Structure formats: structure tokens, C-alpha cells
Coordinates of C-alpha atoms in Angstrom, one line a residue:
X24 CA 96.6 49.3 114.8
X25 CA 94.9 51.2 118.2
X26 CA 95.7 50.7 121.5
X27 CA 94.0 48.7 123.6
X28 CA 93.0 47.2 127.2
X29 CA 96.8 45.7 128.1
X30 CA 97.3 45.4 131.8
X31 CA 95.2 45.9 134.4
X32 CA 97.6 47.7 137.2
X33 CA 97.0 49.0 141.2
X34 CA 97.1 52.8 140.2
X35 CA 97.3 53.0 136.5
X36 CA 95.2 51.4 132.5
X37 CA 97.3 50.0 131.2
X38 CA 97.7 52.0 127.1
X39 CA 99.1 55.1 126.1
X40 CA 96.4 57.0 128.6
X41 CA 96.3 61.0 130.8
X42 CA 94.9 58.8 133.7
X43 CA 94.4 61.1 136.4
X44 CA 94.1 60.0 140.1
X45 CA 91.3 59.5 141.8
X46 CA 89.6 62.2 143.7
X47 CA 89.1 59.1 147.3
X48 CA 87.7 56.3 147.0
X49 CA 85.3 54.8 145.2
X50 CA 81.6 53.4 147.5
X51 CA 79.9 51.5 146.9
X52 CA 76.3 51.3 145.4
X53 CA 74.4 54.2 147.0
X54 CA 70.7 54.3 147.9
X55 CA 68.2 52.0 148.8
X56 CA 69.0 48.1 147.3
X57 CA 65.7 46.9 146.8
X58 CA 65.5 42.9 146.6
X59 CA 66.8 41.6 144.2
X60 CA 63.9 40.2 142.4
X61 CA 62.1 43.2 142.5
X62 CA 61.4 44.7 138.7
X63 CA 61.0 48.3 139.0
X64 CA 60.0 50.2 137.0
X65 CA 62.8 53.1 136.4
X66 CA 61.9 56.0 134.7
X67 CA 62.9 57.4 131.7
X68 CA 66.3 58.7 133.5
X69 CA 66.2 57.5 136.9
X70 CA 68.9 58.6 140.2
X71 CA 71.8 57.3 139.4
X72 CA 72.3 57.5 143.5
X73 CA 69.0 55.3 143.8
X74 CA 69.4 52.3 141.8
X75 CA 67.5 49.2 142.0
X76 CA 70.5 46.9 142.6
X77 CA 68.9 43.6 140.8
X78 CA 68.7 46.1 137.3
X79 CA 72.0 47.2 137.8
X80 CA 75.7 46.2 136.6
X81 CA 78.4 47.4 138.8
X82 CA 82.0 47.2 136.8
X83 CA 85.7 47.9 137.3
X84 CA 89.2 47.3 135.9
X85 CA 89.6 49.4 132.5
X86 CA 88.9 53.2 134.3
X87 CA 91.7 54.6 136.7
X88 CA 90.2 57.8 137.2
X89 CA 87.8 60.6 135.9
X90 CA 86.0 59.8 132.8
X91 CA 88.1 61.6 130.1
X92 CA 85.7 62.4 128.0
X93 CA 82.2 60.7 124.8
X94 CA 84.4 60.1 122.5
X95 CA 84.6 57.2 120.5
X96 CA 87.2 58.2 118.0
X97 CA 89.5 58.7 120.9
X98 CA 89.4 54.8 121.9
X99 CA 92.2 54.5 123.9
X100 CA 90.9 56.7 127.0
X101 CA 87.2 57.3 126.3
X102 CA 84.7 56.6 129.0
X103 CA 83.7 53.0 130.0
X104 CA 80.9 52.2 127.4
X105 CA 81.8 54.9 124.8
X106 CA 82.5 52.6 122.0
X107 CA 80.6 49.2 122.3
X108 CA 77.5 50.8 124.0
X109 CA 76.5 54.1 123.0
X110 CA 79.0 54.0 119.4
X111 CA 79.4 50.5 117.8
X112 CA 80.8 49.1 115.0
X113 CA 79.0 47.6 111.6
X114 CA 80.3 44.0 112.1
X115 CA 82.1 42.0 115.7
X116 CA 83.7 39.8 115.6
X117 CA 83.9 35.8 117.5
X118 CA 86.8 35.5 118.8
X119 CA 86.0 31.3 119.3
X120 CA 83.8 30.7 115.9
X121 CA 87.0 33.3 114.7
X122 CA 84.5 35.0 112.0
X123 CA 82.9 38.5 111.3
X124 CA 79.5 38.7 113.1
X125 CA 76.8 41.0 110.7
X126 CA 76.3 44.3 113.8
X127 CA 74.9 47.4 112.1
X128 CA 75.9 46.2 108.6
X129 CA 73.6 43.6 107.5
X130 CA 76.2 42.2 105.0
X131 CA 79.7 42.5 104.0
X132 CA 81.5 41.1 100.7
X133 CA 84.1 41.5 98.4
X134 CA 82.4 41.9 94.7
X135 CA 85.7 42.1 93.2
X136 CA 89.1 42.2 94.3
X137 CA 89.2 45.9 95.3
X138 CA 86.1 46.6 95.6
X139 CA 84.0 45.8 98.7
X140 CA 80.4 46.5 99.2
X141 CA 78.2 46.9 102.5
X142 CA 74.5 46.8 103.6
X143 CA 73.7 48.3 105.8
X144 CA 70.0 47.3 108.1
X145 CA 67.7 48.9 107.9
X146 CA 64.9 51.0 110.4
X147 CA 68.7 51.9 113.1
X148 CA 68.1 55.3 114.2
X149 CA 70.7 57.4 116.3
X150 CA 69.9 57.6 119.2
X151 CA 68.4 61.8 119.1
X152 CA 66.4 59.6 116.5
X153 CA 67.9 60.3 113.0
X154 CA 68.1 57.7 110.5
X155 CA 71.0 55.7 110.2
X156 CA 73.0 55.1 106.8
X157 CA 74.7 55.1 104.7
X158 CA 75.7 58.6 104.3
X159 CA 77.3 58.0 107.8
X160 CA 79.8 54.5 106.5
X161 CA 81.2 57.0 104.8
X162 CA 82.2 59.8 106.8
X163 CA 83.2 58.3 109.6
X164 CA 85.5 56.4 107.7
X165 CA 86.9 59.6 105.6
X166 CA 87.8 61.0 109.2
X167 CA 90.9 59.2 108.4
X168 CA 92.0 61.5 105.6
X169 CA 92.6 63.8 108.6
X170 CA 96.0 62.7 109.2
X171 CA 95.5 62.7 113.5
X172 CA 92.4 60.3 112.6
X173 CA 94.5 56.8 114.6
X174 CA 93.0 55.2 111.0
X175 CA 94.1 58.5 108.7
X176 CA 96.8 55.9 106.6
X177 CA 93.6 53.2 106.3
X178 CA 93.4 56.1 103.0
X179 CA 97.4 55.1 102.2
X180 CA 95.7 52.4 100.0
X181 CA 91.7 53.0 100.4
X182 CA 90.8 55.2 96.9
X183 CA 87.3 55.8 97.2
X184 CA 84.1 55.6 99.9
X185 CA 80.8 56.4 98.2
X186 CA 76.9 55.9 99.8
X187 CA 76.1 53.9 96.5
X188 CA 71.5 54.8 98.4
X189 CA 71.1 54.6 101.8
X190 CA 71.0 51.2 103.0
X191 CA 74.5 50.2 100.5
X192 CA 78.5 51.8 101.2
X193 CA 80.6 51.1 98.6
X194 CA 84.6 51.1 99.3
X195 CA 87.6 50.8 95.7
X196 CA 90.9 50.1 97.3
X197 CA 94.1 51.0 95.6
X198 CA 95.2 47.6 97.2
X199 CA 93.6 44.9 98.9
X200 CA 95.3 44.3 102.0
X201 CA 92.4 41.7 103.5
X202 CA 93.6 41.4 106.8
X203 CA 93.6 45.0 107.6
X204 CA 90.0 45.1 106.6
X205 CA 88.7 42.9 108.5
X206 CA 90.4 44.5 111.4
X207 CA 88.8 47.4 110.6
X208 CA 85.0 46.8 110.3
X209 CA 83.9 45.9 113.5
X210 CA 86.6 48.7 115.2
X211 CA 85.9 51.1 113.6
X212 CA 82.8 53.3 115.5
X213 CA 80.3 54.8 113.9
X214 CA 79.5 58.5 114.8
X215 CA 76.8 61.1 112.5
X216 CA 77.4 62.7 110.6
X217 CA 74.0 65.4 110.6
X218 CA 76.4 66.6 114.3
X219 CA 80.3 66.0 113.2
X220 CA 80.5 67.3 110.6
X221 CA 81.1 70.8 111.3
X222 CA 83.8 69.7 113.4
X223 CA 87.9 71.0 113.2
X224 CA 89.6 68.1 113.3
X225 CA 90.9 69.0 117.1
X226 CA 87.7 68.6 117.7
X227 CA 87.4 65.1 116.6
X228 CA 90.9 63.9 118.2
X229 CA 91.4 66.0 121.1
X230 CA 87.0 67.2 122.0
X231 CA 84.6 65.7 125.3
X232 CA 82.4 64.8 122.7
X233 CA 79.8 66.2 126.2
X234 CA 76.5 64.6 124.6
X235 CA 77.2 61.3 123.3
X236 CA 74.6 60.5 120.1
X237 CA 74.8 57.0 119.2
X238 CA 73.1 54.0 117.6
X239 CA 74.4 51.7 120.4
X240 CA 72.2 49.6 123.2
X241 CA 72.7 51.9 125.9
X242 CA 73.2 56.0 126.6
X243 CA 75.0 57.8 129.8
X244 CA 73.5 58.7 132.9
X245 CA 76.0 60.8 134.8
X246 CA 79.1 60.8 135.1
X247 CA 81.1 61.6 138.5
X248 CA 84.3 61.5 139.8
X249 CA 85.0 57.7 140.0
X250 CA 81.8 56.2 137.7
X251 CA 80.4 56.8 134.8
X252 CA 76.4 55.5 135.2
X253 CA 74.7 54.4 131.3
X254 CA 71.5 52.9 130.8
X255 CA 70.0 50.8 128.4
X256 CA 68.2 52.2 125.3
X257 CA 64.8 50.6 124.7
X258 CA 63.9 51.4 122.0
X259 CA 67.8 50.0 120.5
X260 CA 67.7 48.4 116.4
X261 CA 68.9 45.6 118.0
X262 CA 66.2 44.0 120.2
X263 CA 64.1 43.4 117.1
X264 CA 67.1 43.2 114.3
X265 CA 70.0 41.0 116.4
X266 CA 67.2 39.2 119.0
X267 CA 69.4 40.4 121.5
X268 CA 69.0 43.1 124.3
X269 CA 71.9 43.9 127.0
X270 CA 70.4 42.4 130.7
X271 CA 71.3 44.8 132.3
X272 CA 69.3 48.0 132.9
X273 CA 72.1 49.9 134.3
X274 CA 75.6 49.7 133.9
X275 CA 77.6 51.7 136.1
X276 CA 81.8 51.4 135.9
X277 CA 83.6 52.2 139.5
X278 CA 87.5 53.9 139.4
X279 CA 88.6 51.9 142.2
X280 CA 91.6 53.1 143.1
X281 CA 93.3 49.8 144.0
X282 CA 92.9 46.1 143.0
X283 CA 92.8 45.7 147.0
X284 CA 89.8 47.4 146.6
X285 CA 88.0 45.9 144.1
X286 CA 88.7 43.0 146.0
X287 CA 86.9 44.0 148.9
X288 CA 84.0 45.6 146.6
X289 CA 83.5 41.7 144.6
X290 CA 83.1 40.4 148.3
X291 CA 81.0 42.4 149.9
X292 CA 78.6 42.5 146.4
X293 CA 79.2 45.5 146.0
X294 CA 80.7 44.9 142.7
X295 CA 79.3 42.1 140.0
X296 CA 83.0 42.5 137.9
X297 CA 86.5 42.7 138.0
X298 CA 88.6 43.4 135.4
X299 CA 91.7 43.6 137.2
X300 CA 94.5 41.3 138.2
X301 CA 93.5 40.4 141.1
X302 CA 96.2 38.8 143.1
X303 CA 95.2 34.9 144.8
X304 CA 92.2 34.5 143.7
X305 CA 91.9 31.2 142.6
X306 CA 92.2 30.2 146.7
X307 CA 88.7 32.7 146.7
X308 CA 87.0 31.3 143.5
X309 CA 87.5 27.9 145.1
X310 CA 86.0 28.6 148.0
X311 CA 83.1 29.5 148.7
X312 CA 83.2 33.1 148.4
X313 CA 80.6 32.9 145.5
X314 CA 83.2 34.2 142.8
X315 CA 83.4 32.5 139.0
X316 CA 85.9 32.8 136.8
X317 CA 85.4 31.5 133.1
X318 CA 88.1 28.1 133.8
X319 CA 87.8 26.5 137.4
X320 CA 91.8 25.5 137.6
X321 CA 94.8 27.0 136.3
X322 CA 95.2 29.6 134.6
X323 CA 91.7 30.3 136.0
X324 CA 91.2 33.1 132.6
X325 CA 90.2 33.3 129.2
X326 CA 94.4 34.6 127.3
X327 CA 94.7 38.2 125.9
X328 CA 97.4 38.8 124.6
X329 CA 101.8 38.2 125.3
X330 CA 104.0 39.8 127.9
X331 CA 107.7 40.0 125.7
X332 CA 110.7 41.1 126.9
X333 CA 111.7 43.6 124.9
X334 CA 115.4 43.9 124.0
X335 CA 116.7 47.4 122.7
X336 CA 118.1 46.1 119.3
X337 CA 119.7 49.9 118.5
X338 CA 122.1 49.0 121.5
X339 CA 125.9 46.6 121.8
X340 CA 124.8 43.8 122.8
X341 CA 120.9 43.3 122.4
X342 CA 121.8 44.6 118.8
X343 CA 123.3 40.1 118.5
X344 CA 120.8 38.0 117.7
X345 CA 123.2 35.4 119.1
X346 CA 123.1 37.5 123.1
X347 CA 119.4 37.6 122.8
X348 CA 119.1 33.6 122.3
X349 CA 121.6 33.0 124.9
X350 CA 119.4 35.3 126.6
X351 CA 115.7 33.8 125.9
X352 CA 117.5 31.1 126.5
X353 CA 118.2 32.4 130.3
X354 CA 114.5 33.2 131.9
X355 CA 113.1 31.3 133.8
X356 CA 108.5 31.9 133.3
X357 CA 107.3 29.2 134.9
X358 CA 109.1 30.2 138.4
X359 CA 107.3 33.4 136.5
X360 CA 103.9 31.7 136.4
X361 CA 104.0 30.0 140.0
X362 CA 105.5 32.6 142.2
X363 CA 104.3 35.8 140.8
X364 CA 100.8 35.3 139.3
X365 CA 99.9 31.2 140.8
X366 CA 99.2 30.0 137.8
X367 CA 96.7 33.0 136.6
X368 CA 98.5 32.5 133.5
X369 CA 100.2 30.5 131.1
X370 CA 104.0 30.1 129.8
X371 CA 104.0 31.6 126.4
X372 CA 104.8 29.8 123.1
X373 CA 108.4 30.4 121.9
X374 CA 106.5 31.9 118.5
X375 CA 104.4 33.7 121.2
X376 CA 101.6 33.0 119.6
X377 CA 98.2 33.5 121.7
X378 CA 96.1 29.3 121.8
X379 CA 93.7 30.8 120.0
X380 CA 95.4 30.9 117.0
X381 CA 97.1 27.7 117.2
X382 CA 96.6 27.1 113.6
X383 CA 98.9 29.3 112.0
X384 CA 102.0 28.1 114.8
X385 CA 104.3 25.5 112.7
X386 CA 105.1 23.2 115.6
X387 CA 108.1 21.7 113.5
X388 CA 109.5 25.8 112.9
X389 CA 108.9 26.2 116.7
X390 CA 110.7 22.1 117.3
X391 CA 113.6 23.0 114.6
X392 CA 114.3 26.8 116.1
X393 CA 112.3 27.1 119.3
X394 CA 113.8 28.1 122.9
X395 CA 113.6 27.5 126.5
X396 CA 114.7 27.8 130.0
X397 CA 118.1 26.0 129.9
X398 CA 120.9 27.6 132.5
X399 CA 123.6 25.7 130.5
X400 CA 122.9 26.5 128.0
X401 CA 122.6 30.0 127.8
X402 CA 126.3 29.9 129.2
X403 CA 127.6 28.6 126.8
X404 CA 125.3 30.3 123.6
X405 CA 127.6 33.6 125.3
X406 CA 130.5 31.9 125.1
X407 CA 130.4 31.0 122.0
X408 CA 129.7 34.3 120.3
X409 CA 132.5 35.6 122.5
X410 CA 130.4 36.8 125.6
X411 CA 132.6 36.1 128.4
X412 CA 133.9 36.5 132.1
X413 CA 137.1 38.3 131.8
X414 CA 137.1 40.4 135.1
X415 CA 135.7 37.3 137.4
X416 CA 132.7 39.2 138.6
X417 CA 130.7 36.6 137.0
X418 CA 128.6 38.8 134.7
X419 CA 130.7 38.3 131.0
X420 CA 131.1 42.0 129.3
X421 CA 131.8 42.7 125.7
X422 CA 132.9 41.5 122.9
X423 CA 135.5 44.0 122.9
X424 CA 136.1 43.2 126.5
X425 CA 134.1 46.1 127.7
X426 CA 131.3 46.5 130.3
X427 CA 127.4 44.5 130.1
X428 CA 125.4 46.7 132.7
X429 CA 121.6 46.0 131.2
X430 CA 118.6 47.6 132.9
X431 CA 114.8 46.8 132.7
X432 CA 112.6 48.9 132.5
X433 CA 108.5 48.8 133.6
X434 CA 106.5 51.0 134.9
X435 CA 105.9 51.7 139.2
X436 CA 102.8 50.1 140.4
X437 CA 102.3 47.3 138.4
X438 CA 103.7 44.9 140.5
X439 CA 103.4 42.0 139.2
X440 CA 105.2 43.3 136.6
X441 CA 108.0 44.5 138.6
X442 CA 107.9 41.2 140.2
X443 CA 108.1 39.0 137.1
X444 CA 111.2 42.6 135.8
X445 CA 113.2 40.6 139.5
X446 CA 113.1 37.0 138.4
X447 CA 114.4 38.4 134.9
X448 CA 117.4 39.7 136.7
X449 CA 117.6 36.9 139.3
X450 CA 117.6 34.1 136.2
X451 CA 119.6 35.7 133.9
X452 CA 122.8 36.5 136.5
X453 CA 122.9 32.5 136.6
X454 CA 123.9 32.5 133.2
X455 CA 125.9 35.6 133.2
X456 CA 123.9 38.5 132.1
X457 CA 123.3 41.3 134.6
X458 CA 120.3 43.5 134.6
X459 CA 119.2 45.2 136.8
X460 CA 115.3 46.4 137.3
X461 CA 114.0 50.2 137.6
X462 CA 110.8 51.4 137.7
X463 CA 110.3 54.8 136.0
X464 CA 106.5 56.1 136.5
X465 CA 104.1 55.2 133.2
X466 CA 104.4 57.7 130.8
X467 CA 108.2 58.4 132.2
X468 CA 108.0 55.1 130.3
X469 CA 106.5 55.6 127.3
X470 CA 108.1 58.8 126.6
X471 CA 112.1 56.8 126.9
X472 CA 109.9 53.5 125.2
X473 CA 108.8 56.0 122.5
X474 CA 112.6 57.4 121.9
X475 CA 114.6 54.4 122.1
X476 CA 116.4 55.4 125.2
X477 CA 115.8 52.1 127.0
X478 CA 117.8 48.4 127.5
X479 CA 114.7 45.7 127.9
X480 CA 111.5 46.6 128.5
X481 CA 108.4 44.5 129.4
X482 CA 105.7 45.1 126.8
X483 CA 102.3 44.1 125.5
X484 CA 100.7 45.7 123.5
X485 CA 98.9 43.4 120.8
X486 CA 96.1 42.0 122.4
X487 CA 93.9 38.8 120.5
X488 CA 92.2 40.4 117.3
X489 CA 91.1 38.5 113.9
X490 CA 94.4 37.6 112.3
X491 CA 97.9 36.6 114.1
X492 CA 98.5 39.9 111.4
X493 CA 98.1 42.2 114.4
X494 CA 100.6 40.6 116.2
X495 CA 102.9 40.0 112.7
X496 CA 102.7 44.2 112.2
X497 CA 103.6 44.6 116.2
X498 CA 107.0 42.7 115.7
X499 CA 108.5 44.0 112.5
X500 CA 107.0 47.0 110.9
X501 CA 109.6 48.9 108.9
X502 CA 110.5 52.2 108.7
X503 CA 111.8 52.3 111.9
X504 CA 110.7 56.3 112.8
X505 CA 112.6 58.3 115.3
X506 CA 109.9 58.1 118.2
X507 CA 108.5 55.3 118.0
X508 CA 105.5 55.1 119.5
X509 CA 103.1 52.4 118.8
X510 CA 104.9 49.4 116.5
X511 CA 108.1 47.5 117.1
X512 CA 110.0 49.5 120.0
X513 CA 112.6 47.6 120.5
X514 CA 113.8 49.3 116.8
X515 CA 114.6 46.0 115.4
X516 CA 115.2 46.6 111.1
X517 CA 114.5 43.4 108.9
X518 CA 112.9 44.0 105.1
X519 CA 112.3 40.1 104.2
X520 CA 110.2 40.1 107.8
X521 CA 107.8 43.3 107.0
X522 CA 107.7 42.2 103.5
X523 CA 105.7 39.2 104.8
X524 CA 103.5 40.5 106.6
X525 CA 102.5 43.1 104.0
X526 CA 101.7 40.1 101.4
X527 CA 100.0 37.9 104.4
X528 CA 97.5 41.6 105.1
X529 CA 96.9 40.6 100.9
X530 CA 96.0 37.4 101.7
X531 CA 91.9 36.9 102.2
X532 CA 91.2 36.5 105.6
X533 CA 89.1 32.6 105.0
X534 CA 92.6 31.8 103.4
X535 CA 93.5 29.7 106.3
X536 CA 96.1 27.6 104.3
X537 CA 97.7 31.1 102.2
X538 CA 97.8 32.8 105.3
X539 CA 100.0 29.5 107.7
X540 CA 102.1 29.6 104.4
X541 CA 104.0 32.6 105.0
X542 CA 103.0 32.8 108.8
X543 CA 105.3 29.9 109.0
X544 CA 108.3 32.4 106.9
X545 CA 107.3 35.4 110.1
X546 CA 108.1 31.8 113.2
X547 CA 110.9 31.5 111.1
X548 CA 112.5 34.5 111.4
X549 CA 110.8 35.3 114.8
X550 CA 113.0 32.4 116.4
X551 CA 116.2 32.8 114.1
X552 CA 116.9 36.2 115.5
X553 CA 114.1 37.0 119.2
X554 CA 113.5 40.4 118.1
X555 CA 110.4 40.3 121.4
X556 CA 111.2 37.2 123.7
X557 CA 107.1 36.0 124.3
X558 CA 106.8 35.3 128.3
X559 CA 103.7 34.9 129.4
X560 CA 100.3 35.2 127.4
X561 CA 98.6 38.3 129.8
X562 CA 95.0 37.1 130.9
X563 CA 91.4 38.7 130.1
X564 CA 91.2 39.3 133.1
X565 CA 87.2 38.7 134.7
X566 CA 86.9 37.9 137.6
X567 CA 82.7 38.1 138.6
X568 CA 81.2 37.8 141.0
X569 CA 77.4 35.6 141.5
X570 CA 75.4 37.1 144.0
X571 CA 73.1 39.8 141.5
X572 CA 74.2 38.2 138.1
X573 CA 74.6 34.6 137.3
X574 CA 75.2 32.7 133.8
X575 CA 78.7 34.0 134.2
X576 CA 80.8 33.2 131.4
X577 CA 83.2 29.4 131.5
X578 CA 84.2 26.8 129.8
X579 CA 82.1 24.3 131.1
X580 CA 78.2 23.1 130.6
X581 CA 76.4 25.5 128.4
X582 CA 77.5 29.0 129.6
X583 CA 78.7 31.5 127.4
X584 CA 81.9 31.5 125.6
X585 CA 82.2 35.3 125.4
X586 CA 84.9 37.4 127.3
X587 CA 83.5 38.8 130.6
X588 CA 85.3 42.1 129.8
X589 CA 84.2 45.7 129.6
X590 CA 87.6 47.2 128.5
X591 CA 87.6 49.3 125.9
X592 CA 87.8 47.7 122.3
X593 CA 86.3 44.5 124.1
X594 CA 83.3 44.6 123.4
X595 CA 82.5 43.6 120.1
X596 CA 85.4 40.9 120.7
X597 CA 82.3 39.7 122.6
X598 CA 82.2 41.8 125.8
X599 CA 78.5 43.0 124.8
X600 CA 77.2 39.3 123.8
X601 CA 78.1 38.4 127.0
X602 CA 75.6 40.8 128.7
X603 CA 73.0 40.0 127.0
X604 CA 73.7 36.4 128.1
X605 CA 74.3 36.9 131.9
X606 CA 71.1 36.5 134.6
X607 CA 69.4 38.1 137.5
X608 CA 70.2 36.1 140.2
X609 CA 67.8 36.1 141.6
X610 CA 65.1 34.9 139.0

């Protein structure tokens, strides 16, 4: 699994990004602003400083510095819109209906247990006019044979990819990992063979890809230190094949240096959509400020991912499940939800599975083995396991009498997580566990986390996806590497759990009962051992202004139910569809 947009913060984008500071703060849209109802026929390549306001969508919350590249392989730090607006995938995933939606592919099906065949839509062309064919599909997947490409592991179980004809691609597997394959179908972007075929592995992975040629509805018009501008392609294939078209002729994504700047721009009508965490936004939504969120009451936002407390199970006393259970019972998550977030997030269930995956939660397992905040119970669990306060300082010691003094790291500047860490430390103190919050810079934290040089860390690097498989793959993946860069940061080793995850991978995605059976067993292991402690569901931060664009997604009425989001890897999860459903406010 690759990195996705995670936590939105004042100075850093969440993800394994090399973030460069903005040179100067973002400005409001420049140039004359015509009346919102004005329909202006823009030239083929408009002046990015003279964009008609009524046809331009201004967004923020993904980029936190100058655009690094336009390379769709680099799905963790490419410029906003590279993947999803300029380059496209074979399918999208409908998070509401929980199903794949054909996109570049007209259809896809298993012709036998280990063979998958894709039929492409006819007539699709790259933005340079060349036809998009099955050879491009095969080429795009075969890039994964390069060892440094993010989906290289696919070729551990994919035997062969072949173009049967211009419209048909066939994939033959040694092992059919149905859950992963569905994930691949909507996350892997297609690139043009005729442009990329002579690129070295280094260029494929690290190249800027200065003049991107994609199949998508937009092309890049310009870039600057604090923004990228995209222009809609009037010849996009989806207008006829999908009967949809994104409404904004232009999209300008601005790198705001702080949440306060983003809030100011929203209120000044210089932004239309903020995917930042904006503390206090609930008061503005309830007031007459022209701002809207998905829900009109707490938690206001859809849930995007689960924030966990991750103990380093390779270190004492975090290697002891009894200590981890006591730690879980010591944390007052309600205080974080209300005091830190102002009810903009929801407390997680003991399983940590997102609300969209409720049908996979085994309530019997939760009732029997779940946990909740209970300081008295936490003290009893510690005492029963042999952790006692021998020196009378208010904190328990290890079973051998040595001092327990744990550090909880979160990135400096992530103010909501910093406050959450302080809250965790305070409630743990009441149970007799000594925790000291520590705030290294993001890059230093990533290094410590990867090497296992930490006691406790908060993490939320698994987004909503097509299957809870991706959640449990994160929790239980083996073997443990010297450097754990993307999964199982707590270095938890349980062969039975990892075997079950691999079994889950091989259950067909429409076999709900089969998935539930295995997921129930994984939940039991998780709650028995607590290798990670679910805390809260991080919000799909989306605050929209209705001054220029209306019909934003909302729970109520006939509004769209897709997410309003520009985060990387979310445009295929409904973010693009939202762009086709919003409407000019003045129309």
C-alpha cells in the first residue's frame, strides 16, 4: 500500500513527503474578477493571472510548498491533480455503494480463478492525440517490475500481463489476491507507453515529468511557488462516454502556510474548498458565513482514517499485551474528541475499523474483548500483571523494578496531535503510567519511526479503501524489516494474524460472508493483543464556501454524497465526481 493524504496540519502535509516551505504566503486570486454569473469564453490557454472567478475553483489543503513534480508514479508528493485529473485509473471506487466504477475500463471480470480480463472504452485518446490502448495498460503495470516502483510487489503474484487486442488486456496470476487486485484497479494510474518507454528506472520514479500527457479531464496550465493551475480539456473522452464533465473550467490549488491563512481566505471568498483541519469551523458552519460541511452537526466531517496509538512492541513494557491493555484503558479519548477537536472527529470503536466498514465489525468479539476508558480498571490491570509503584512516586515500575518512563512522539507543528499527546499523557498519569510528549520535526519522526527508535507514536496511515484488508495488512504485515517504512511500525509479530490477512486477500471481494469470517478472527487477535490502540476517526476535512460554487456534498437532501476532497489518491474515491456535481452559485 502506498501513502495517502493523512493528517492536515499547519506546516506539513501528512505523508512521507519532502516538504519545502512556501516562499511567501498565498495571495487571493489575482486579476479582475468578473461577476459570478458571467460566462467567459476563455482562450485555449488562458492567462493564469486573469481567470474568470465564476469558472475557477480555488482549493487548498494538500500541498504545503511548491509543486515538487508531475509524476503520477510518485503518488505521495506529486502536484495536486497529477493523479486523478491529468492521469487516470482503470476504475474508480464508489465509497457509498462500496463498489468499483468502470472508468478507463468499460468492464473487468475474472474469466477463471486466476485470470482477469479488462475491456477498455473505445475512442479514448491521450492529451497529445495518440490513442490509449491495452498496450498502455500492460506497459503501466509492467513498470512495477522495476524494484523501486511502489507496486513492485504485485509481480510476486502476477505472472503475466498481455494486450490481447487494442481494447483488451489480460492478467494471469500465480495466486489470485482478489482484495489487493481490486485496490490496484482504482489506484494504479495509466501512463503512455509512447512517451515513457525509454525512461530509466530512476527517471520513472524520480523524474519531474515536466510536460505530463494524460487521458484526464484537465491539463496543467501553470505552476508557481504557492500554487498550480489546471485547465479543463474540452475534448475529454468522459463527456460522452461517462456523460459527465467537471464544472470548473479552472482549478487553482494554493499552498497555504497555515490553517489560519486558509480560514481567512475561505471567509474572504478567495477559497472555495479547504481540505485543512480548521479548528472552530463548527461555529462558522452554524453561523451565517456561507460555509458548509458534510454534516451540519458533530462530527461535521466524514471519516477518512483511524488515528492509533502505536506502541513499540520490541521494547519493554510495550512487548506485554497486559501493559498495552492497561494503557488502552487509561486513555480518555472523549476528552480529546471534545477538548482538542471540538467534536470534529468521532471516537474510534475498539476495532478501529472506519464507520464505512461497520458491517465487518463482529459485535460479539467487541462485547467480549473490547476496551473503554476506565482509570480504575487500568490500575487493576497493571497490578494484576505485576506493574507496581514500588518507590511511591505515583508511577508503576517494570516487573524487575526498573523505571518506566515512556516518550510519545508526534510531529512538531501538528497542533491537534500535540494537544492529544498531552491529553494521553495526563490520563495515563492518573493510572500510574509515566508518558512524556515529545515533538520532533516530521522528518526526524519518520526516521525514528522507521528504525523503531521510539516508545509510542500516533499514526493514521491507512485511509478508507475498498476493503478492510488494507487496514489489517498495515497492522500485521510480516516479516519485520530493519527499516519499517510504511506498515507495522510497532514491529508486532504474529504469524497466525499475518496468515489470516493473506487468506483474506484471497477471498473474492463480493464474498461478504467469507470476508467477515476471517475479519472476525483478526479482530479477536487485535483486541486480545492490542498491537495498536485505536483512538479516533480522523476527519475527511472539507470546508466549502457557497459564495461562488454550490451543491457541495452533504448528508441531507439531494446533495451529492461523494467526498469534497482534493487530497492525493482521493479523486478516485469520489473526489472527481464531486467536481462534476457542484454548480456555479450564480446560475
